[in-house]
Coordinates of C-alpha atoms and ligand atoms in Angstrom, one line a residue:
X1 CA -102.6 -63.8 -30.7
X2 CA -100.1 -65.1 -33.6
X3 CA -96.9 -67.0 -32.9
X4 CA -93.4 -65.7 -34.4
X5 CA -92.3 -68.1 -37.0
X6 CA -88.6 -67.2 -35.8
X7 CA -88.3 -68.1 -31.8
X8 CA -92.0 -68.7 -31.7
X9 CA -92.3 -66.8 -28.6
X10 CA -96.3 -66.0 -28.6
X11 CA -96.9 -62.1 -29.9
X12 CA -99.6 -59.7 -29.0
X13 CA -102.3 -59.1 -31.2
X14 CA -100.6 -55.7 -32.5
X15 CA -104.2 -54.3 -32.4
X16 CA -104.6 -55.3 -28.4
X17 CA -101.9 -52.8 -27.8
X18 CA -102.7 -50.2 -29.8
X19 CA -106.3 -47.9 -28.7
X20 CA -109.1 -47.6 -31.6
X21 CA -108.7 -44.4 -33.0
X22 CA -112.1 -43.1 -31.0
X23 CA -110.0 -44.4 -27.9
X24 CA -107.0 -42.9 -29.0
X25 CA -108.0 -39.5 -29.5
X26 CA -109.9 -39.3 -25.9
X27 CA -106.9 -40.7 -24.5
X28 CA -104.5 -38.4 -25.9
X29 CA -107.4 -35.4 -24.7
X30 CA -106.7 -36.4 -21.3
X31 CA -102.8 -36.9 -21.1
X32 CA -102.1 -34.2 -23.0
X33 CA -100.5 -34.6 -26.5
X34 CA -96.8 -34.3 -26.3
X35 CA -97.2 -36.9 -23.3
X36 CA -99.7 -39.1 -25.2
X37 CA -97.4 -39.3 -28.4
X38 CA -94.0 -40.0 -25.9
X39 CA -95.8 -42.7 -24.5
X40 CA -96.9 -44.5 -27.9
X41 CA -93.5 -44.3 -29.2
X42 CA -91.9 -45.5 -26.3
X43 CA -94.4 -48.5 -26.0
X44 CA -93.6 -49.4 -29.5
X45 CA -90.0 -49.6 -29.2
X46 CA -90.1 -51.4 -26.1
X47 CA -92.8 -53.8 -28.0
X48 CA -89.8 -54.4 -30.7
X49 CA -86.8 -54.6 -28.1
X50 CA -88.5 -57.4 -26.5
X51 CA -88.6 -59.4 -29.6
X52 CA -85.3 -59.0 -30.7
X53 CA -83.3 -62.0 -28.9
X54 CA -80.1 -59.9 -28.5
X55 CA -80.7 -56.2 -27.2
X56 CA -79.3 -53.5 -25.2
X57 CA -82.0 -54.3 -22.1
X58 CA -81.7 -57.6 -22.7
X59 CA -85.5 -58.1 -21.9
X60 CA -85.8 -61.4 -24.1
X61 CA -83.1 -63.1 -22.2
X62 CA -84.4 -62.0 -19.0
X63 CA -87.6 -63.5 -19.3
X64 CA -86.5 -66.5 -21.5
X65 CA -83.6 -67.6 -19.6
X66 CA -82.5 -66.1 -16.5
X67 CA -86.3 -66.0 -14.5
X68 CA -86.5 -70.2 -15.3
X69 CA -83.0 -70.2 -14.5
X70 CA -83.7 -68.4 -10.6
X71 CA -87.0 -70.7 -10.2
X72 CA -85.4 -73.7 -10.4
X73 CA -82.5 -72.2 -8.3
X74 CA -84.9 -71.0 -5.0
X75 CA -86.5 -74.3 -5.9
X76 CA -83.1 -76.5 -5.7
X77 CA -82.2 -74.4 -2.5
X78 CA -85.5 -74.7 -1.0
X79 CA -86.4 -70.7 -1.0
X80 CA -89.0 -71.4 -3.4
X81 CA -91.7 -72.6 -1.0
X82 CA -90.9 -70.1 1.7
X83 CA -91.1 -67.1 -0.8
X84 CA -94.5 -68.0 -2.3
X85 CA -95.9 -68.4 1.4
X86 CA -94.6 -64.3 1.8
X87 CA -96.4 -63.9 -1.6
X88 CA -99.6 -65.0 -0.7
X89 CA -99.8 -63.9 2.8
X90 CA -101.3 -60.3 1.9
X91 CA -101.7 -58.3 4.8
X92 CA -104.2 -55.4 5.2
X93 CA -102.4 -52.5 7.6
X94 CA -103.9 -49.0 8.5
X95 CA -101.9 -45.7 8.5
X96 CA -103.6 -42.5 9.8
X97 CA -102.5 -39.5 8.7
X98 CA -103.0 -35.9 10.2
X99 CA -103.6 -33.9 7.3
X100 CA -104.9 -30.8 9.9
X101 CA -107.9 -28.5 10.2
X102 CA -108.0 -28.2 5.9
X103 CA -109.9 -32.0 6.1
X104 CA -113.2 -30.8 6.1
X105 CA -115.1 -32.1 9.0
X106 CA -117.0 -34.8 6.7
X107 CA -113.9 -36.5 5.9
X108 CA -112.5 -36.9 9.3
X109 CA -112.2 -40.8 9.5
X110 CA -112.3 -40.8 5.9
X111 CA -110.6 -44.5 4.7
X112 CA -108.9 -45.0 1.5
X113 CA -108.1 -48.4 0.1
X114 CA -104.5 -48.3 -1.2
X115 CA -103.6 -51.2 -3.7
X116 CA -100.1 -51.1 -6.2
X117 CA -97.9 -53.4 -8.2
X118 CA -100.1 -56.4 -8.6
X119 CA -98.8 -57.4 -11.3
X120 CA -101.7 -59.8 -11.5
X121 CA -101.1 -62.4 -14.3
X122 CA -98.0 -63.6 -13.0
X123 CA -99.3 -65.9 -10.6
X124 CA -103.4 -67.2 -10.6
X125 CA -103.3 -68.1 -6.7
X126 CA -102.8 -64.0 -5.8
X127 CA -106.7 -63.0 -7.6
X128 CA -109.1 -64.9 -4.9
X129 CA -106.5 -63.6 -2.1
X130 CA -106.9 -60.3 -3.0
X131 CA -110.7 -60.5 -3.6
X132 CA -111.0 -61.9 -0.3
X133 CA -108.9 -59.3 1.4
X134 CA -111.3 -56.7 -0.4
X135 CA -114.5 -58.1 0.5
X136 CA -113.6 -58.1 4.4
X137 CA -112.2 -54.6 4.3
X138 CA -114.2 -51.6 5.5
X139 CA -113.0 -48.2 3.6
X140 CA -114.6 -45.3 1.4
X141 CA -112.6 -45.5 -1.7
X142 CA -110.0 -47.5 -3.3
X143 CA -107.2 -46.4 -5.5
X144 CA -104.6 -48.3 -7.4
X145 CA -101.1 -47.0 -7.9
X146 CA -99.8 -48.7 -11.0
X147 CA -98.0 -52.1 -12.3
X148 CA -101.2 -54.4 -13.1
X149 CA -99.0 -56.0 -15.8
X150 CA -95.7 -58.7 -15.0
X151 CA -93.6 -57.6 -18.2
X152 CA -93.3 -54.6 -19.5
X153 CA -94.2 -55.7 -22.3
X154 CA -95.9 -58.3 -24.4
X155 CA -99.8 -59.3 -24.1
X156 CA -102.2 -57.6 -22.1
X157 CA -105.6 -59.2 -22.6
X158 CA -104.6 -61.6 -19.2
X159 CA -103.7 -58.8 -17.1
X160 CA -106.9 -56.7 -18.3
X161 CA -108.9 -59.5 -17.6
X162 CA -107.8 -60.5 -13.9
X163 CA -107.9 -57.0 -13.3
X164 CA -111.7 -56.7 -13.9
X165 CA -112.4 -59.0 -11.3
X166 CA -110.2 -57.2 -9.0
X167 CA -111.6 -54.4 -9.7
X168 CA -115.3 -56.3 -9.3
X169 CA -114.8 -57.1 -5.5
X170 CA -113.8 -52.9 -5.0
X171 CA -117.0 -52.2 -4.0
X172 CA -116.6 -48.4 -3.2
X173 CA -115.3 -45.7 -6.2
X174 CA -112.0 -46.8 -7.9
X175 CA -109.2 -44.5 -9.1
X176 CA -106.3 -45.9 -10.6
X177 CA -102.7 -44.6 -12.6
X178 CA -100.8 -46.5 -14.5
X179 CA -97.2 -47.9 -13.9
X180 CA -94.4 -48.4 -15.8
X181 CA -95.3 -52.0 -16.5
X182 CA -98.9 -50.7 -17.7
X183 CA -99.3 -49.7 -21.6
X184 CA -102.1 -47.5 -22.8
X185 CA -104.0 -49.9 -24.0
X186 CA -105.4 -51.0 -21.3
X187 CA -107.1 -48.3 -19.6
X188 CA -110.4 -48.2 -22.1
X189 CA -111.6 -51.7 -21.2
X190 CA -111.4 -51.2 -17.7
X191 CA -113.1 -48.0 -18.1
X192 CA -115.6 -49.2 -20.3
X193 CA -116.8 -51.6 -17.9
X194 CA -117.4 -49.1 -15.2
X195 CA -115.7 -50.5 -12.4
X196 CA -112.8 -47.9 -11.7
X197 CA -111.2 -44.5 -13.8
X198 CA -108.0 -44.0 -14.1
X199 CA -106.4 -40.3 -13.7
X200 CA -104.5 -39.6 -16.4
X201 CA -102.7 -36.4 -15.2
X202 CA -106.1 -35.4 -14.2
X203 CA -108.3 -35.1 -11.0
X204 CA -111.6 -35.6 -9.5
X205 CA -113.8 -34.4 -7.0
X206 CA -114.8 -36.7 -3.9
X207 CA -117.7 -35.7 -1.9
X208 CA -120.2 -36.6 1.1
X209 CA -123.9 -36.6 0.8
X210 CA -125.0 -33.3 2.4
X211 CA -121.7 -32.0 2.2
X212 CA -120.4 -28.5 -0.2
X213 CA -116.9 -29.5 0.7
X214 CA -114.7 -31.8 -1.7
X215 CA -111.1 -33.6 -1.0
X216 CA -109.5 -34.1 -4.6
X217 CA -107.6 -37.2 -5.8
X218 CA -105.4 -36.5 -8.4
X219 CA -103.4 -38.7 -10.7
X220 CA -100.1 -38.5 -12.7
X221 CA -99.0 -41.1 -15.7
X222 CA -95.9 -43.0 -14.7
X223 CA -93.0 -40.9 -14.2
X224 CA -90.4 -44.0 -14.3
X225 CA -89.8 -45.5 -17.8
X226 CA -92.8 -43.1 -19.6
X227 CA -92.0 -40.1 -17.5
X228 CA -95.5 -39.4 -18.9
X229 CA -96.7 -37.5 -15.6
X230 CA -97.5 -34.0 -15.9
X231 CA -98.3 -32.4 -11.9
X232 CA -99.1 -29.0 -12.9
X233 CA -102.1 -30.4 -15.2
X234 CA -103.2 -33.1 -12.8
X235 CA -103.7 -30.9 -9.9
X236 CA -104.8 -27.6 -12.4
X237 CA -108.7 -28.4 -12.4
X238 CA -108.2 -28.5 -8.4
X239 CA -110.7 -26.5 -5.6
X240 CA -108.2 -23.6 -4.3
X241 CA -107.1 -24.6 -1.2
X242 CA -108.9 -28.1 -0.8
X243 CA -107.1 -31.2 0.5
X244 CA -105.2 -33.2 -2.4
X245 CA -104.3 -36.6 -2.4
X246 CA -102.4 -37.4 -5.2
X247 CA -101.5 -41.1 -6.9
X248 CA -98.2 -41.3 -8.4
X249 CA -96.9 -45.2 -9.2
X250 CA -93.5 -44.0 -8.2
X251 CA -92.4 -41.8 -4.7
X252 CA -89.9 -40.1 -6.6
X253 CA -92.0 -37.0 -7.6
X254 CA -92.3 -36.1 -3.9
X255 CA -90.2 -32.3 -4.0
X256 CA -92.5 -31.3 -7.2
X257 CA -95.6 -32.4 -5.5
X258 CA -95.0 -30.9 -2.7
X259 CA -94.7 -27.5 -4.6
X260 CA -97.1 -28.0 -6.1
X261 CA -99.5 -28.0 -2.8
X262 CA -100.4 -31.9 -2.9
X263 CA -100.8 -32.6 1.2
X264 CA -100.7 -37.0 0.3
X265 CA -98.9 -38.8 -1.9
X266 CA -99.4 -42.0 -1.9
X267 CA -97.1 -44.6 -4.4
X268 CA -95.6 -47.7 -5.1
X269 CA -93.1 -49.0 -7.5
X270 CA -90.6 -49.7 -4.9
X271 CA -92.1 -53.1 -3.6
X272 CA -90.5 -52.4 0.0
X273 CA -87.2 -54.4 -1.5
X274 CA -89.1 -57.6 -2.3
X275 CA -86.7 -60.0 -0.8
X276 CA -85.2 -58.3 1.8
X277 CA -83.0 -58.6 5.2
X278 CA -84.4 -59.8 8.6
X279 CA -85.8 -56.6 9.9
X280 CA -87.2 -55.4 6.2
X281 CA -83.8 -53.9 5.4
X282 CA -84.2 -53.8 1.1
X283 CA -81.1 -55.6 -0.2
X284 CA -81.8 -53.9 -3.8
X285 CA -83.5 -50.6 -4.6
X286 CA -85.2 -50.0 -8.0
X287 CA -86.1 -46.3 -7.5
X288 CA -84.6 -42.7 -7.5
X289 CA -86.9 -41.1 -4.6
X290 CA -83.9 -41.3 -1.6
X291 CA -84.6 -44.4 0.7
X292 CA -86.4 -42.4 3.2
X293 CA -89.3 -42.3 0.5
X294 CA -89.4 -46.3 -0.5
X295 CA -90.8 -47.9 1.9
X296 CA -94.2 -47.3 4.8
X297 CA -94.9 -43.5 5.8
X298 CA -92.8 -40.5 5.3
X299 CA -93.0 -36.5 5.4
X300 CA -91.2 -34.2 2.9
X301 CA -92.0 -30.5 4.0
X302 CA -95.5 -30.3 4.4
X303 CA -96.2 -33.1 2.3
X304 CA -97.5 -36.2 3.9
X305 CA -96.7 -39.7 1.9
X306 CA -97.0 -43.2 1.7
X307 CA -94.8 -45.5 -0.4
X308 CA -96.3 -49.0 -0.7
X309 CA -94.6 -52.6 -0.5
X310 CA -97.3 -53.5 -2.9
X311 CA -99.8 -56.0 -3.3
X312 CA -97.8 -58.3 -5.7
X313 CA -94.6 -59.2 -6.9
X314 CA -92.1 -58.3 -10.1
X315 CA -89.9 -61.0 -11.1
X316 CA -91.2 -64.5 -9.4
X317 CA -93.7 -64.6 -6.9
X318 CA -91.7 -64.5 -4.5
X319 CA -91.3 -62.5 -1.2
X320 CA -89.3 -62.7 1.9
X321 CA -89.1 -60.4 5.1
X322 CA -91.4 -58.4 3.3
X323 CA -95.0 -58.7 3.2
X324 CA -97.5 -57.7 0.6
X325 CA -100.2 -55.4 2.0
X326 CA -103.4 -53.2 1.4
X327 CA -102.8 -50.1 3.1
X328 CA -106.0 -48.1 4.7
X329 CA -105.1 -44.8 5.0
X330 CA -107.3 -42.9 7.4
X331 CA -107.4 -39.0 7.0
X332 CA -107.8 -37.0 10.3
X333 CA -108.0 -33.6 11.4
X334 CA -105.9 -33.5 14.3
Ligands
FE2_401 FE1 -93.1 -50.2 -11.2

């Protein structure tokens, strides 16, 4: 880490953000090159946007100025308190879905652990909460749909970090994507350690002892500020005709995937609205997918999906009316 001598705003280590080139090459193998180069260029300039004071995003004032200036806002009007106790108060819900007679008969009951926009080095008191919730959950597999960073920019070696020991109490297989908070960069240390592999436009086989059948979980790079994602690859090395569940960090590729012959898509992104009205009514959306597709269960032709309220918070830790969960999806066959 090195301090700017200008604002003195604390820099990344350029190298944090940028893979070895052993890295980079296997990385850019598995996104596919056009996407992998987009994605460095675009993490670059969003790197030197946020360091320039005055900019068309305005990214340094957001974080500099107007997030103390809210805080002390919800804190003056006494939101603050009641906001952080919606933060914290992570719930763990189950949504069964009838994917039909194509579930092979092994898989029938078959939970996945669905975790998104944790955002994770925002707030220390969210890590043991999440751990906890983990450790007392019963499910198969776990996947992660994106946003494991606060900014979108800036260091990562905090987020990479708490994220290992999330990624610790998953005690099952882990499958992650990245968001559009998430850089690169910090996919080879989690891999490295073992714990979880992220699908980088790419899929993998998940199946019972005893059992030829496979149900496939596939993975796209963030199609919101990246628009890295690439469907037709991720689902290409597929079985013909086997269930696929497929992790997007945003709902809004929902018509392509369901072309594309995904049956579950299950995403984030949206954070149910975040603050919302009594009821859960958002008061601001964030995505392009219509509202039908932000928020709980949803069907799109013959594709089921699941749009996740998340596990975190973007902004302030914050929530109201709208509570953080852990989703268990539970496939059935009828
Ligand atoms: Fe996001």
């Amino acid at each position: 880490m090195r301090e700017s001598g200008r604002d003195k705003t604390v820099l990344p280590d350029a190298d944090a953000l940028t893979p070895s080139p052993e890295d980079a090459a296997a990385l850019e193998a598995r996104l596919g090159s056009d996407r992998y180069r987009l994605r460095m260029r675009l993490e670059a300039e969003r790197e030197a946007e946020f360091h320039a004071i005055l900019s068309t995003k305005f990214t340094w004032l957001k974080v500099h100025l107007l997030r103390p200036t809210e805080r002390r806002i919800l804190k003056l009007t006494g939101f603050w308190n009641l906001g952080r106790r919606g933060y914290l108060d992570v719930r763990v819900v189950e949504n069964e879905i009838v994917v039909g007679e194509r579930l092979p008969q092994e898989f029938d009951g078959f939970r996945i652990a669905h975790l998104t926009d944790l955002h994770i080095d925002m707030d220390d008191a969210l890590l043991p909460v999440l751990c906890q919730r983990l450790e007392r959950t019963n499910y198969d597999i776990c996947v992660m749909t994106g946003d494991y960073r606060n900014l979108t920019v800036g260091p990562i070696e905090k987020t990479v970090a708490m994220m290992d020991k999330i990624c610790e109490a998953v005690r099952k297989p882990l499958y992650l994507v990245t968001g559009n908070h998430d850089f690169i960069a910090q996919v080879p240390p989690l891999e490295k350690s073992g714990k979880g592999r992220f699908l980088l436009n790419e899929c993998a086989a998940i199946r019972k002892d005893g059992c030829a059948d496979a149900i496939w979980i596939c993975g796209i790079d963030d199609p919101v500020i990246f628009k890295t994602d690439d469907i037709a690859r991720a689902v290409s090395g597929c079985g013909e005709g086997d269930v696929k569940v497929m992790l997007s960090h945003s709902p809004r590729v929902y018509a392509e995937a369901e072309t594309a012959g995904v049956d579950l898509l299950l995403a984030g992104h949206t954070h149910g609205g975040q603050v919302c009205l009594p009821g859960g009514r958002a008061i601001l959306s964030n995505d392009a997918a219509p509202r039908a597709y932000q928020k709980g269960a949803w069907r799109y032709g013959r594709l089921h999906g699941y749009t996740s309220c998340g596990c975190g918070a973007s902004g302030l830790p914050i929530r109201i009316n709208c509570p953080p969960e852990i989703v268990i999806h539970v496939l059935r066959r009828g």
